[in-house]
Short mmCIF file of C-alpha atoms in Angstrom, two decimals:
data_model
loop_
_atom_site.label_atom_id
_atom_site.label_comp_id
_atom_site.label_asym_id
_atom_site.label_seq_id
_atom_site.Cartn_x
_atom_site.Cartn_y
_atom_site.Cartn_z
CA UNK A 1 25.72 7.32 12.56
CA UNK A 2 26.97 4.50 10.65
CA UNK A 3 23.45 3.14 9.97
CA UNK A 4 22.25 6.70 8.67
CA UNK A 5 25.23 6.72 5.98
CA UNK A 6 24.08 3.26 5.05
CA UNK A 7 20.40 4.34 4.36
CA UNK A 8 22.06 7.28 2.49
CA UNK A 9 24.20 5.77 0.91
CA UNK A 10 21.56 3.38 0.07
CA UNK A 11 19.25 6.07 -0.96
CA UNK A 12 21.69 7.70 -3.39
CA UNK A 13 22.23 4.29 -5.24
CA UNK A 14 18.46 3.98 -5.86
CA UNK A 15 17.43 7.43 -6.58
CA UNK A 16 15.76 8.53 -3.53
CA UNK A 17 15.48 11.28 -1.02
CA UNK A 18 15.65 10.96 2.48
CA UNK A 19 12.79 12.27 3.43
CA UNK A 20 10.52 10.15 0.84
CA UNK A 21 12.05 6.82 1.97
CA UNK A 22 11.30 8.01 5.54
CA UNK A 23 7.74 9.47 5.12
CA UNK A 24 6.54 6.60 3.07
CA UNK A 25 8.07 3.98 5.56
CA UNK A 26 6.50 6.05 8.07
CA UNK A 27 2.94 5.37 6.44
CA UNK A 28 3.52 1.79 4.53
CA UNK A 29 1.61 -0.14 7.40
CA UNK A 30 -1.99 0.32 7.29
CA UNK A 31 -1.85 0.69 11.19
CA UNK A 32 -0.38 4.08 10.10
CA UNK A 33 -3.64 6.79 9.76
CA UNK A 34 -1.11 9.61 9.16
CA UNK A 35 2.26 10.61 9.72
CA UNK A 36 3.17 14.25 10.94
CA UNK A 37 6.77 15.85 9.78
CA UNK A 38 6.84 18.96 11.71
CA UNK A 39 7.37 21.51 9.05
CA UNK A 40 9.00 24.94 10.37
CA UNK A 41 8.01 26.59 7.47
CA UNK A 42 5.02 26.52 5.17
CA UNK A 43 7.03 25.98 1.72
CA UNK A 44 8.14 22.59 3.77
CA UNK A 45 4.72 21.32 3.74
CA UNK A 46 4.47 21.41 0.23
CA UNK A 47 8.38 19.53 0.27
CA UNK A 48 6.30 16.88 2.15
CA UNK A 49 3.61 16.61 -0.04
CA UNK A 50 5.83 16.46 -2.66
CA UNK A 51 7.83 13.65 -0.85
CA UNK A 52 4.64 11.70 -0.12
CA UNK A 53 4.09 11.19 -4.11
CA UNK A 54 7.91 10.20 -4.93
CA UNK A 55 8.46 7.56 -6.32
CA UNK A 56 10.22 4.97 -4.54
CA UNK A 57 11.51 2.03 -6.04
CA UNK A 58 10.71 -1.70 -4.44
CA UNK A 59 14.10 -2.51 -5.29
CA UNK A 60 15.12 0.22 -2.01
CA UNK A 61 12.84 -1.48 0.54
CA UNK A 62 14.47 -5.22 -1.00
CA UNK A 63 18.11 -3.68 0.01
CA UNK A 64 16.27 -1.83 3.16
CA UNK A 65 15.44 -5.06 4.62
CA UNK A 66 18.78 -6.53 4.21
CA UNK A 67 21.22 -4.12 4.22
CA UNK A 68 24.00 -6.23 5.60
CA UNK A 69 23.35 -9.18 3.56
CA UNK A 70 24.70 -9.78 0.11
CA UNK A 71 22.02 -9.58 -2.55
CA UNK A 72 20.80 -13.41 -3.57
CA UNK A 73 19.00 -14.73 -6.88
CA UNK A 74 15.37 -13.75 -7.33
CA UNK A 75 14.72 -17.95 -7.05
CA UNK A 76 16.24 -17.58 -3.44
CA UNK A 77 14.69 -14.44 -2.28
CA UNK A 78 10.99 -16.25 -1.33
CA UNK A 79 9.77 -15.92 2.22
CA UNK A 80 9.33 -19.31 4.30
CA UNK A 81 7.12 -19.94 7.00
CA UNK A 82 10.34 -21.67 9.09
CA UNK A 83 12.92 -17.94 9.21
CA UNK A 84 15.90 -17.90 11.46
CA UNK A 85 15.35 -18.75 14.97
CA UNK A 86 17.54 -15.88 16.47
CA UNK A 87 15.51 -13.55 14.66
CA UNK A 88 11.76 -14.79 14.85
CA UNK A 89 9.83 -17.57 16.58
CA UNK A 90 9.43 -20.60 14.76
CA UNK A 91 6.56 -20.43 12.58
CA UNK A 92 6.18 -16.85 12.06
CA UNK A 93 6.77 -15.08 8.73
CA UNK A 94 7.41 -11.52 7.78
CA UNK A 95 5.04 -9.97 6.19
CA UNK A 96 5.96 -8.14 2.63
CA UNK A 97 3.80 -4.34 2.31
CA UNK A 98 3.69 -1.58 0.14
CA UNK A 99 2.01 1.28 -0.85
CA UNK A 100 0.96 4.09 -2.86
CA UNK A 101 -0.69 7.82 -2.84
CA UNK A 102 -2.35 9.98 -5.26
CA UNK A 103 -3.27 13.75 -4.97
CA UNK A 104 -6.52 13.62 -6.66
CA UNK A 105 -8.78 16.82 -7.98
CA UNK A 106 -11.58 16.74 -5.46
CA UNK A 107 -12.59 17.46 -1.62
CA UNK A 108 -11.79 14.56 0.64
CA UNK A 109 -15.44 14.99 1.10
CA UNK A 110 -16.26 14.18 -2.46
CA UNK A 111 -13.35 11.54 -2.77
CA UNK A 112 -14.69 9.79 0.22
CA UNK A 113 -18.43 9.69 -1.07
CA UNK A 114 -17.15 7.75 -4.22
CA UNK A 115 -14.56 4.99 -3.30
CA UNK A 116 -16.13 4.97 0.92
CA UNK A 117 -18.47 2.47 0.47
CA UNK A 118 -17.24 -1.34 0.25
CA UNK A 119 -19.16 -2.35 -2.26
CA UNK A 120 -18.48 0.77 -4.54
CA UNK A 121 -15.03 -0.07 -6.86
CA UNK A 122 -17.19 -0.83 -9.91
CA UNK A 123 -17.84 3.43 -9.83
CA UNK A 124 -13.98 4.14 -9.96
CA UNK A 125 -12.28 0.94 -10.77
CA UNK A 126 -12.94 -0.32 -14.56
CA UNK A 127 -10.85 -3.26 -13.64
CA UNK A 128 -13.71 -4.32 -11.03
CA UNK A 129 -17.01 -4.55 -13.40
CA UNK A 130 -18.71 -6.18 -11.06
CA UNK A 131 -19.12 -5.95 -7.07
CA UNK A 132 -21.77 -8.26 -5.35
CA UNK A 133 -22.53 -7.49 -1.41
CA UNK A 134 -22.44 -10.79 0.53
CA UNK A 135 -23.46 -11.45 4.49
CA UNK A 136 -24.93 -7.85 4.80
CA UNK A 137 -22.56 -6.14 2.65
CA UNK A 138 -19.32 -7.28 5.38
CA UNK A 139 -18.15 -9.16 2.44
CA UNK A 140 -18.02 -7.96 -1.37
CA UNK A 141 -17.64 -10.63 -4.23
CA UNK A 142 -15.80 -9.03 -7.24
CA UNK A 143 -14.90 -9.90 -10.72
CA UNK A 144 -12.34 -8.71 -13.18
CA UNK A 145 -12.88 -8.50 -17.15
CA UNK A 146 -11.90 -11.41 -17.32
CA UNK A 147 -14.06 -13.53 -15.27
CA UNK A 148 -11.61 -14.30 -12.53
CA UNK A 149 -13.20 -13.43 -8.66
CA UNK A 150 -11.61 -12.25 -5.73
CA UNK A 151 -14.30 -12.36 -2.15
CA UNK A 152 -13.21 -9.95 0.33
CA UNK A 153 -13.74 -9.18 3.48
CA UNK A 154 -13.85 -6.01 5.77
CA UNK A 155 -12.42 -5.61 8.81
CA UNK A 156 -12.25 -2.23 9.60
CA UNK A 157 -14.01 0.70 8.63
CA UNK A 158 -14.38 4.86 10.10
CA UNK A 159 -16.42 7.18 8.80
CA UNK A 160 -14.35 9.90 10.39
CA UNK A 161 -11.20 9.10 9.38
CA UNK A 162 -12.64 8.53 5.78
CA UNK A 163 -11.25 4.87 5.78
CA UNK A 164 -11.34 1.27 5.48
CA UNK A 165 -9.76 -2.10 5.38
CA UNK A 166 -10.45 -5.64 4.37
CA UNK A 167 -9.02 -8.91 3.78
CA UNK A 168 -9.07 -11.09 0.82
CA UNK A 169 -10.72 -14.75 1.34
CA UNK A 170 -10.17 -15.69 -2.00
CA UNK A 171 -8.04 -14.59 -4.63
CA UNK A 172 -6.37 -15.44 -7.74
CA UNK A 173 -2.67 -13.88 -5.89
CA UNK A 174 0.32 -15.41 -4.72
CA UNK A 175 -0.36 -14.18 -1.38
CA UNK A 176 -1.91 -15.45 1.70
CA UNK A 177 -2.83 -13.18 5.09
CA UNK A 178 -3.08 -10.16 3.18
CA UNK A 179 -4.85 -6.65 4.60
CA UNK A 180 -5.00 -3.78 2.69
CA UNK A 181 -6.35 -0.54 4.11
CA UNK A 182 -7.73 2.64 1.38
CA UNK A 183 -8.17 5.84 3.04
CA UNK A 184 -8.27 9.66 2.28
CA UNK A 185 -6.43 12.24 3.80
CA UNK A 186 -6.62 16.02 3.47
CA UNK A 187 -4.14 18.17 2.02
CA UNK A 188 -3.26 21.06 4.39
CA UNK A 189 -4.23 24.70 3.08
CA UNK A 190 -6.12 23.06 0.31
CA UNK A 191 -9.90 22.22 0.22
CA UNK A 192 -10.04 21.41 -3.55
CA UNK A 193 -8.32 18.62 -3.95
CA UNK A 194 -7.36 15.17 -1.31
CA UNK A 195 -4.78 12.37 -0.91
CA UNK A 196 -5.89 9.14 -1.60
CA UNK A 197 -3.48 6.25 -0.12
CA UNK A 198 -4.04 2.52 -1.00
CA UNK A 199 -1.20 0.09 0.96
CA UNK A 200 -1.55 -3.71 1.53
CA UNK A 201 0.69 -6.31 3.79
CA UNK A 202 1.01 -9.61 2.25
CA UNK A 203 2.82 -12.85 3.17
CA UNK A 204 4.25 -13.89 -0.23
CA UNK A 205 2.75 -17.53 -1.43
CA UNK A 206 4.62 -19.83 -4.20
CA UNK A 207 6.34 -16.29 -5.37
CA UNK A 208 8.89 -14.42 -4.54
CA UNK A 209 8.45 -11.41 -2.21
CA UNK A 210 9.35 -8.98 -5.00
CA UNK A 211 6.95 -10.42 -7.26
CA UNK A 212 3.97 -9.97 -4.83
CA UNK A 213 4.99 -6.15 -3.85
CA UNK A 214 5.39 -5.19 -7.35
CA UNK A 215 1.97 -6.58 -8.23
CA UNK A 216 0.27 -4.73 -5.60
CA UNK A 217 2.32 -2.07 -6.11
CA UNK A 218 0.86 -1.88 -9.59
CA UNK A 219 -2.58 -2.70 -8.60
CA UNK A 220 -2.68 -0.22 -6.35
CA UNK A 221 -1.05 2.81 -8.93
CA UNK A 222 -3.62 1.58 -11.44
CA UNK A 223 -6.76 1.62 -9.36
CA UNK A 224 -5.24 5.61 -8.12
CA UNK A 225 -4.58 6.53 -11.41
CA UNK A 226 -8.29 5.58 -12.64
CA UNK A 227 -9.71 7.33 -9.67
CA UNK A 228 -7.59 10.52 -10.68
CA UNK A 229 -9.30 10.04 -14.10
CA UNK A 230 -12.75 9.36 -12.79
CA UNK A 231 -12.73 12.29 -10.67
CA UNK A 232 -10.89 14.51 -13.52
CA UNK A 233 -13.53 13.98 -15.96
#
């Protein structure tokens, strides 16, 4: 009991609902294909929906992940590769994640047929101009506006489930072992429109775990909220 009133206590200072931090923690690993709440009612599954797209700060999970140690400096707060031997095996870091969903305006079909093929962000992403398949299309070589390029791999990819995930080899991030995983879910009782979820571990790299989730954190809102356009127009 005294661990739930900290995580609602928690929740209150930050804004959040219950249920949002716990449905979105529930789905933040890309392991996660889909989480189910057990509605009793049908108005609840819209609740969940709804909790699904709230927005949770990163400054929650920060205090989530520590919630019996004192806040420190932003300058202190960077992940090592050496942690705490009574928590972790020498060596071993944890890894920072985050993630983000969108209800977009088209069949999961439809949704899937646009972003499900690897090499395919230049048709939704106007960030990515440019996508070049590599070793049989298992790797795609992108680059931004600028001319900056990012080579990534993938590592996992179902037709069925309408997802797929990859690994970046090179990168111009602060990040290193990072796996992100894009997939598309259906929205019960509704055929016309689909959830699209974009989430990403990450061990932070010469920043500061913060830094690194609110980049991808933004990445991934961006690239969501240019899909929603794409498929809007």
């Amino acid at each position: 009991m005294e661990k739930v009133s900290r995580l609602k206590a928690l929740a209150e200072k930050h804004g959040v609902s219950i249920k949002a931090a716990a449905l979105q923690f529930s789905l933040a690993h890309p392991a996660a294909a889909a989480v189910i709440p057990g509605a009793t009612r049908p108005s609840r599954i819209a609740e969940d929906v709804a909790a699904l797209h709230e927005t949770v700060p990163a400054a929650f999970w920060q205090a989530r992940r520590r919630p019996c140690q004192p806040r420190r400096p932003a300058a202190q707060r960077r992940l090592t590769s050496t942690p705490p031997p009574q928590h972790r095996n020498p060596g071993e870091s944890i890894m920072a994640s985050t993630s983000v969903s969108r209800i977009v305006p088209a069949s999961p079909d439809k949704v899937w047929s646009l972003i499900g093929g690897f090499d395919a962000l230049p048709d939704w992403l106007p960030y990515i101009p440019e996508s070049t398949a590599l070793e049989g299309g298992r790797v795609r070589r992108l680059k931004n506006p600028e001319g900056e390029v990012v080579i990534e791999r993938l590592v996992d990819f179902n037709e069925t489930e309408r997802q797929y995930s990859y690994a970046i080899l090179q990168a111009p991030f602060p990040v290193n072992g990072y796996v992100s995983t894009l997939r598309v879910h259906a929205v019960p009782g509704r055929d016309d429109v689909a959830e699209v979820q974009w989430s990403g571990r990450f061990n932070p790299d010469n920043a500061t775990e913060q830094e690194v989730v609110d980049l991808f954190t933004g990445i991934y809102a961006d690239g969501l909220d240019a899909l929603h356009a794409t498929l809007a127009g």
